[in-house]
């Protein structure tokens, strides 16, 4: 499957089904990943999603670099760094109403990304389940 940057993933665009679960997940949920990253980590995190999609589109496979970026995106979505005062995540996270329906959508994206990456809760930073 050839992945193109965000414009290729617009709603209504027919996508070839990838045999790679990671590529299929990112392809079908790229806009949701981008918006969730922006809500939780600001535009810097959204740009991380953009760069990751660009790498996946260029390489047409999940390289170690792309996987590292996907794990960084997962860390943002799962709020792993939210308590670090040196990072801006706490300010973004604090602006979201816990009752907002977007919270459930972010949780579903987080669980889905964690699942396709084969990670359990708290297992980013290149720690894989044996």
PDB file of N, CA and C in Angstrom, residues 42-111:
ATOM      1  N   UNK A  42      -0.424  19.756  21.625  1.00  0.00           N
ATOM      2  CA  UNK A  42      -0.246  20.973  20.849  1.00  0.00           C
ATOM      3  C   UNK A  42       0.202  20.667  19.420  1.00  0.00           C
ATOM      4  N   UNK A  43       0.514  21.725  18.710  1.00  0.00           N
ATOM      5  CA  UNK A  43       0.879  21.569  17.300  1.00  0.00           C
ATOM      6  C   UNK A  43       2.218  20.862  17.112  1.00  0.00           C
ATOM      7  N   UNK A  44       3.073  20.907  18.104  1.00  0.00           N
ATOM      8  CA  UNK A  44       4.336  20.156  18.014  1.00  0.00           C
ATOM      9  C   UNK A  44       4.055  18.658  17.903  1.00  0.00           C
ATOM     10  N   UNK A  45       3.124  18.172  18.696  1.00  0.00           N
ATOM     11  CA  UNK A  45       2.755  16.759  18.638  1.00  0.00           C
ATOM     12  C   UNK A  45       2.024  16.431  17.334  1.00  0.00           C
ATOM     13  N   UNK A  46       1.198  17.353  16.854  1.00  0.00           N
ATOM     14  CA  UNK A  46       0.514  17.142  15.575  1.00  0.00           C
ATOM     15  C   UNK A  46       1.527  17.073  14.440  1.00  0.00           C
ATOM     16  N   UNK A  47       2.572  17.888  14.504  1.00  0.00           N
ATOM     17  CA  UNK A  47       3.627  17.825  13.483  1.00  0.00           C
ATOM     18  C   UNK A  47       4.367  16.493  13.545  1.00  0.00           C
ATOM     19  N   UNK A  48       4.498  15.913  14.722  1.00  0.00           N
ATOM     20  CA  UNK A  48       5.095  14.582  14.847  1.00  0.00           C
ATOM     21  C   UNK A  48       4.265  13.565  14.058  1.00  0.00           C
ATOM     22  N   UNK A  49       2.956  13.654  14.160  1.00  0.00           N
ATOM     23  CA  UNK A  49       2.076  12.767  13.399  1.00  0.00           C
ATOM     24  C   UNK A  49       2.282  13.005  11.902  1.00  0.00           C
ATOM     25  N   UNK A  50       2.336  14.272  11.494  1.00  0.00           N
ATOM     26  CA  UNK A  50       2.569  14.591  10.075  1.00  0.00           C
ATOM     27  C   UNK A  50       3.882  13.991   9.580  1.00  0.00           C
ATOM     28  N   UNK A  51       4.949  14.153  10.367  1.00  0.00           N
ATOM     29  CA  UNK A  51       6.260  13.620   9.954  1.00  0.00           C
ATOM     30  C   UNK A  51       6.227  12.093   9.873  1.00  0.00           C
ATOM     31  N   UNK A  52       5.554  11.471  10.817  1.00  0.00           N
ATOM     32  CA  UNK A  52       5.449  10.010  10.812  1.00  0.00           C
ATOM     33  C   UNK A  52       4.698   9.539   9.569  1.00  0.00           C
ATOM     34  N   UNK A  53       3.611  10.193   9.235  1.00  0.00           N
ATOM     35  CA  UNK A  53       2.852   9.827   8.037  1.00  0.00           C
ATOM     36  C   UNK A  53       3.710  10.020   6.790  1.00  0.00           C
ATOM     37  N   UNK A  54       4.476  11.094   6.749  1.00  0.00           N
ATOM     38  CA  UNK A  54       5.376  11.324   5.607  1.00  0.00           C
ATOM     39  C   UNK A  54       6.394  10.193   5.470  1.00  0.00           C
ATOM     40  N   UNK A  55       6.958   9.763   6.587  1.00  0.00           N
ATOM     41  CA  UNK A  55       7.951   8.682   6.561  1.00  0.00           C
ATOM     42  C   UNK A  55       7.298   7.378   6.103  1.00  0.00           C
ATOM     43  N   UNK A  56       6.108   7.079   6.633  1.00  0.00           N
ATOM     44  CA  UNK A  56       5.407   5.872   6.221  1.00  0.00           C
ATOM     45  C   UNK A  56       5.070   5.924   4.730  1.00  0.00           C
ATOM     46  N   UNK A  57       4.701   7.109   4.254  1.00  0.00           N
ATOM     47  CA  UNK A  57       4.371   7.261   2.838  1.00  0.00           C
ATOM     48  C   UNK A  57       5.602   7.075   1.962  1.00  0.00           C
ATOM     49  N   UNK A  58       6.705   7.612   2.399  1.00  0.00           N
ATOM     50  CA  UNK A  58       7.941   7.514   1.612  1.00  0.00           C
ATOM     51  C   UNK A  58       8.497   6.098   1.617  1.00  0.00           C
ATOM     52  N   UNK A  59       8.555   5.481   2.788  1.00  0.00           N
ATOM     53  CA  UNK A  59       9.188   4.167   2.921  1.00  0.00           C
ATOM     54  C   UNK A  59       8.250   3.008   2.591  1.00  0.00           C
ATOM     55  N   UNK A  60       6.943   3.240   2.677  1.00  0.00           N
ATOM     56  CA  UNK A  60       5.930   2.220   2.414  1.00  0.00           C
ATOM     57  C   UNK A  60       6.049   0.998   3.321  1.00  0.00           C
ATOM     58  N   UNK A  61       6.698   1.178   4.456  1.00  0.00           N
ATOM     59  CA  UNK A  61       6.799   0.125   5.464  1.00  0.00           C
ATOM     60  C   UNK A  61       7.118   0.803   6.798  1.00  0.00           C
ATOM     61  N   UNK A  62       7.046   0.026   7.863  1.00  0.00           N
ATOM     62  CA  UNK A  62       7.313   0.575   9.194  1.00  0.00           C
ATOM     63  C   UNK A  62       8.791   0.356   9.506  1.00  0.00           C
ATOM     64  N   UNK A  63       9.558   1.406   9.333  1.00  0.00           N
ATOM     65  CA  UNK A  63      10.988   1.365   9.628  1.00  0.00           C
ATOM     66  C   UNK A  63      11.192   1.574  11.126  1.00  0.00           C
ATOM     67  N   UNK A  64      12.388   1.310  11.630  1.00  0.00           N
ATOM     68  CA  UNK A  64      12.640   1.592  13.054  1.00  0.00           C
ATOM     69  C   UNK A  64      12.377   3.058  13.419  1.00  0.00           C
ATOM     70  N   UNK A  65      12.701   3.963  12.515  1.00  0.00           N
ATOM     71  CA  UNK A  65      12.453   5.392  12.770  1.00  0.00           C
ATOM     72  C   UNK A  65      10.953   5.663  12.877  1.00  0.00           C
ATOM     73  N   UNK A  66      10.166   5.112  11.954  1.00  0.00           N
ATOM     74  CA  UNK A  66       8.719   5.309  11.993  1.00  0.00           C
ATOM     75  C   UNK A  66       8.128   4.684  13.254  1.00  0.00           C
ATOM     76  N   UNK A  67       8.618   3.517  13.619  1.00  0.00           N
ATOM     77  CA  UNK A  67       8.113   2.858  14.829  1.00  0.00           C
ATOM     78  C   UNK A  67       8.421   3.704  16.072  1.00  0.00           C
ATOM     79  N   UNK A  68       9.614   4.281  16.128  1.00  0.00           N
ATOM     80  CA  UNK A  68       9.962   5.140  17.256  1.00  0.00           C
ATOM     81  C   UNK A  68       9.013   6.342  17.322  1.00  0.00           C
ATOM     82  N   UNK A  69       8.701   6.912  16.170  1.00  0.00           N
ATOM     83  CA  UNK A  69       7.781   8.049  16.137  1.00  0.00           C
ATOM     84  C   UNK A  69       6.375   7.622  16.559  1.00  0.00           C
ATOM     85  N   UNK A  70       5.942   6.457  16.125  1.00  0.00           N
ATOM     86  CA  UNK A  70       4.631   5.952  16.537  1.00  0.00           C
ATOM     87  C   UNK A  70       4.588   5.728  18.049  1.00  0.00           C
ATOM     88  N   UNK A  71       5.677   5.271  18.610  1.00  0.00           N
ATOM     89  CA  UNK A  71       5.734   5.094  20.067  1.00  0.00           C
ATOM     90  C   UNK A  71       5.730   6.444  20.781  1.00  0.00           C
ATOM     91  N   UNK A  72       6.329   7.469  20.169  1.00  0.00           N
ATOM     92  CA  UNK A  72       6.264   8.817  20.742  1.00  0.00           C
ATOM     93  C   UNK A  72       4.835   9.356  20.686  1.00  0.00           C
ATOM     94  N   UNK A  73       4.155   9.095  19.579  1.00  0.00           N
ATOM     95  CA  UNK A  73       2.749   9.504  19.456  1.00  0.00           C
ATOM     96  C   UNK A  73       1.917   8.787  20.516  1.00  0.00           C
ATOM     97  N   UNK A  74       2.172   7.499  20.701  1.00  0.00           N
ATOM     98  CA  UNK A  74       1.467   6.741  21.726  1.00  0.00           C
ATOM     99  C   UNK A  74       1.721   7.325  23.113  1.00  0.00           C
ATOM    100  N   UNK A  75       2.934   7.749  23.380  1.00  0.00           N
ATOM    101  CA  UNK A  75       3.252   8.353  24.677  1.00  0.00           C
ATOM    102  C   UNK A  75       2.446   9.631  24.900  1.00  0.00           C
ATOM    103  N   UNK A  76       2.259  10.415  23.844  1.00  0.00           N
ATOM    104  CA  UNK A  76       1.446  11.627  23.954  1.00  0.00           C
ATOM    105  C   UNK A  76      -0.011  11.246  24.216  1.00  0.00           C
ATOM    106  N   UNK A  77      -0.529  10.321  23.427  1.00  0.00           N
ATOM    107  CA  UNK A  77      -1.934   9.928  23.562  1.00  0.00           C
ATOM    108  C   UNK A  77      -2.233   9.280  24.908  1.00  0.00           C
ATOM    109  N   UNK A  78      -1.279   8.551  25.459  1.00  0.00           N
ATOM    110  CA  UNK A  78      -1.511   7.862  26.727  1.00  0.00           C
ATOM    111  C   UNK A  78      -1.092   8.697  27.935  1.00  0.00           C
ATOM    112  N   UNK A  79      -0.735   9.947  27.684  1.00  0.00           N
ATOM    113  CA  UNK A  79      -0.421  10.917  28.749  1.00  0.00           C
ATOM    114  C   UNK A  79       0.765  10.492  29.611  1.00  0.00           C
ATOM    115  N   UNK A  80       1.716   9.782  29.022  1.00  0.00           N
ATOM    116  CA  UNK A  80       2.869   9.305  29.788  1.00  0.00           C
ATOM    117  C   UNK A  80       3.751  10.439  30.303  1.00  0.00           C
ATOM    118  N   UNK A  81       3.798  11.553  29.602  1.00  0.00           N
ATOM    119  CA  UNK A  81       4.679  12.654  30.001  1.00  0.00           C
ATOM    120  C   UNK A  81       3.905  13.849  30.548  1.00  0.00           C
ATOM    121  N   UNK A  82       2.636  13.650  30.868  1.00  0.00           N
ATOM    122  CA  UNK A  82       1.787  14.767  31.257  1.00  0.00           C
ATOM    123  C   UNK A  82       2.243  15.439  32.556  1.00  0.00           C
ATOM    124  N   UNK A  83       2.962  14.724  33.409  1.00  0.00           N
ATOM    125  CA  UNK A  83       3.384  15.312  34.680  1.00  0.00           C
ATOM    126  C   UNK A  83       4.784  15.908  34.641  1.00  0.00           C
ATOM    127  N   UNK A  84       5.416  15.922  33.474  1.00  0.00           N
ATOM    128  CA  UNK A  84       6.751  16.505  33.332  1.00  0.00           C
ATOM    129  C   UNK A  84       6.622  18.011  33.167  1.00  0.00           C
ATOM    130  N   UNK A  85       7.092  18.794  34.165  1.00  0.00           N
ATOM    131  CA  UNK A  85       6.928  20.256  34.094  1.00  0.00           C
ATOM    132  C   UNK A  85       7.764  20.905  32.976  1.00  0.00           C
ATOM    133  N   UNK A  86       8.716  20.175  32.425  1.00  0.00           N
ATOM    134  CA  UNK A  86       9.535  20.726  31.345  1.00  0.00           C
ATOM    135  C   UNK A  86       8.893  20.568  29.971  1.00  0.00           C
ATOM    136  N   UNK A  87       7.773  19.869  29.917  1.00  0.00           N
ATOM    137  CA  UNK A  87       7.069  19.659  28.656  1.00  0.00           C
ATOM    138  C   UNK A  87       5.723  20.373  28.696  1.00  0.00           C
ATOM    139  N   UNK A  88       5.206  20.795  27.548  1.00  0.00           N
ATOM    140  CA  UNK A  88       3.963  21.579  27.523  1.00  0.00           C
ATOM    141  C   UNK A  88       2.682  20.763  27.611  1.00  0.00           C
ATOM    142  N   UNK A  89       2.783  19.442  27.774  1.00  0.00           N
ATOM    143  CA  UNK A  89       1.599  18.602  27.685  1.00  0.00           C
ATOM    144  C   UNK A  89       0.557  18.883  28.757  1.00  0.00           C
ATOM    145  N   UNK A  90       0.985  19.217  29.969  1.00  0.00           N
ATOM    146  CA  UNK A  90       0.043  19.405  31.055  1.00  0.00           C
ATOM    147  C   UNK A  90      -0.952  20.518  30.737  1.00  0.00           C
ATOM    148  N   UNK A  91      -0.492  21.585  30.136  1.00  0.00           N
ATOM    149  CA  UNK A  91      -1.380  22.687  29.792  1.00  0.00           C
ATOM    150  C   UNK A  91      -2.450  22.285  28.805  1.00  0.00           C
ATOM    151  N   UNK A  92      -2.093  21.470  27.828  1.00  0.00           N
ATOM    152  CA  UNK A  92      -3.065  21.029  26.826  1.00  0.00           C
ATOM    153  C   UNK A  92      -4.055  20.047  27.440  1.00  0.00           C
ATOM    154  N   UNK A  93      -3.553  19.108  28.194  1.00  0.00           N
ATOM    155  CA  UNK A  93      -4.386  18.091  28.822  1.00  0.00           C
ATOM    156  C   UNK A  93      -5.402  18.731  29.770  1.00  0.00           C
ATOM    157  N   UNK A  94      -4.965  19.732  30.515  1.00  0.00           N
ATOM    158  CA  UNK A  94      -5.824  20.367  31.508  1.00  0.00           C
ATOM    159  C   UNK A  94      -7.002  21.107  30.883  1.00  0.00           C
ATOM    160  N   UNK A  95      -6.906  21.455  29.613  1.00  0.00           N
ATOM    161  CA  UNK A  95      -7.977  22.191  28.931  1.00  0.00           C
ATOM    162  C   UNK A  95      -9.121  21.301  28.461  1.00  0.00           C
ATOM    163  N   UNK A  96      -8.957  19.991  28.547  1.00  0.00           N
ATOM    164  CA  UNK A  96      -9.979  19.078  28.048  1.00  0.00           C
ATOM    165  C   UNK A  96     -10.916  18.688  29.183  1.00  0.00           C
ATOM    166  N   UNK A  97     -12.204  18.866  28.954  1.00  0.00           N
ATOM    167  CA  UNK A  97     -13.221  18.461  29.919  1.00  0.00           C
ATOM    168  C   UNK A  97     -13.274  16.931  29.945  1.00  0.00           C
ATOM    169  N   UNK A  98     -13.102  16.314  31.110  1.00  0.00           N
ATOM    170  CA  UNK A  98     -13.117  14.845  31.192  1.00  0.00           C
ATOM    171  C   UNK A  98     -14.416  14.218  30.668  1.00  0.00           C
ATOM    172  N   UNK A  99     -15.506  14.968  30.627  1.00  0.00           N
ATOM    173  CA  UNK A  99     -16.774  14.452  30.141  1.00  0.00           C
ATOM    174  C   UNK A  99     -16.972  14.661  28.643  1.00  0.00           C
ATOM    175  N   UNK A 100     -16.026  15.327  28.010  1.00  0.00           N
ATOM    176  CA  UNK A 100     -16.098  15.556  26.564  1.00  0.00           C
ATOM    177  C   UNK A 100     -16.009  14.214  25.839  1.00  0.00           C
ATOM    178  N   UNK A 101     -16.874  13.966  24.860  1.00  0.00           N
ATOM    179  CA  UNK A 101     -16.834  12.699  24.117  1.00  0.00           C
ATOM    180  C   UNK A 101     -15.496  12.432  23.417  1.00  0.00           C
ATOM    181  N   UNK A 102     -14.714  13.467  23.200  1.00  0.00           N
ATOM    182  CA  UNK A 102     -13.413  13.279  22.550  1.00  0.00           C
ATOM    183  C   UNK A 102     -12.485  12.432  23.418  1.00  0.00           C
ATOM    184  N   UNK A 103     -12.699  12.438  24.723  1.00  0.00           N
ATOM    185  CA  UNK A 103     -11.862  11.647  25.626  1.00  0.00           C
ATOM    186  C   UNK A 103     -12.005  10.158  25.301  1.00  0.00           C
ATOM    187  N   UNK A 104     -13.228   9.700  25.079  1.00  0.00           N
ATOM    188  CA  UNK A 104     -13.440   8.295  24.728  1.00  0.00           C
ATOM    189  C   UNK A 104     -12.787   7.974  23.381  1.00  0.00           C
ATOM    190  N   UNK A 105     -12.897   8.883  22.420  1.00  0.00           N
ATOM    191  CA  UNK A 105     -12.282   8.667  21.114  1.00  0.00           C
ATOM    192  C   UNK A 105     -10.761   8.581  21.228  1.00  0.00           C
ATOM    193  N   UNK A 106     -10.171   9.439  22.061  1.00  0.00           N
ATOM    194  CA  UNK A 106      -8.721   9.406  22.267  1.00  0.00           C
ATOM    195  C   UNK A 106      -8.319   8.080  22.912  1.00  0.00           C
ATOM    196  N   UNK A 107      -9.120   7.617  23.873  1.00  0.00           N
ATOM    197  CA  UNK A 107      -8.826   6.323  24.520  1.00  0.00           C
ATOM    198  C   UNK A 107      -8.880   5.175  23.520  1.00  0.00           C
ATOM    199  N   UNK A 108      -9.856   5.202  22.626  1.00  0.00           N
ATOM    200  CA  UNK A 108      -9.962   4.153  21.612  1.00  0.00           C
ATOM    201  C   UNK A 108      -8.778   4.203  20.643  1.00  0.00           C
ATOM    202  N   UNK A 109      -8.376   5.401  20.226  1.00  0.00           N
ATOM    203  CA  UNK A 109      -7.200   5.536  19.365  1.00  0.00           C
ATOM    204  C   UNK A 109      -5.951   5.035  20.071  1.00  0.00           C
ATOM    205  N   UNK A 110      -5.820   5.390  21.332  1.00  0.00           N
ATOM    206  CA  UNK A 110      -4.650   4.974  22.119  1.00  0.00           C
ATOM    207  C   UNK A 110      -4.594   3.452  22.227  1.00  0.00           C
ATOM    208  N   UNK A 111      -5.708   2.839  22.575  1.00  0.00           N
ATOM    209  CA  UNK A 111      -5.753   1.375  22.683  1.00  0.00           C
ATOM    210  C   UNK A 111      -5.475   0.711  21.336  1.00  0.00           C
TER     211      UNK A 111
END
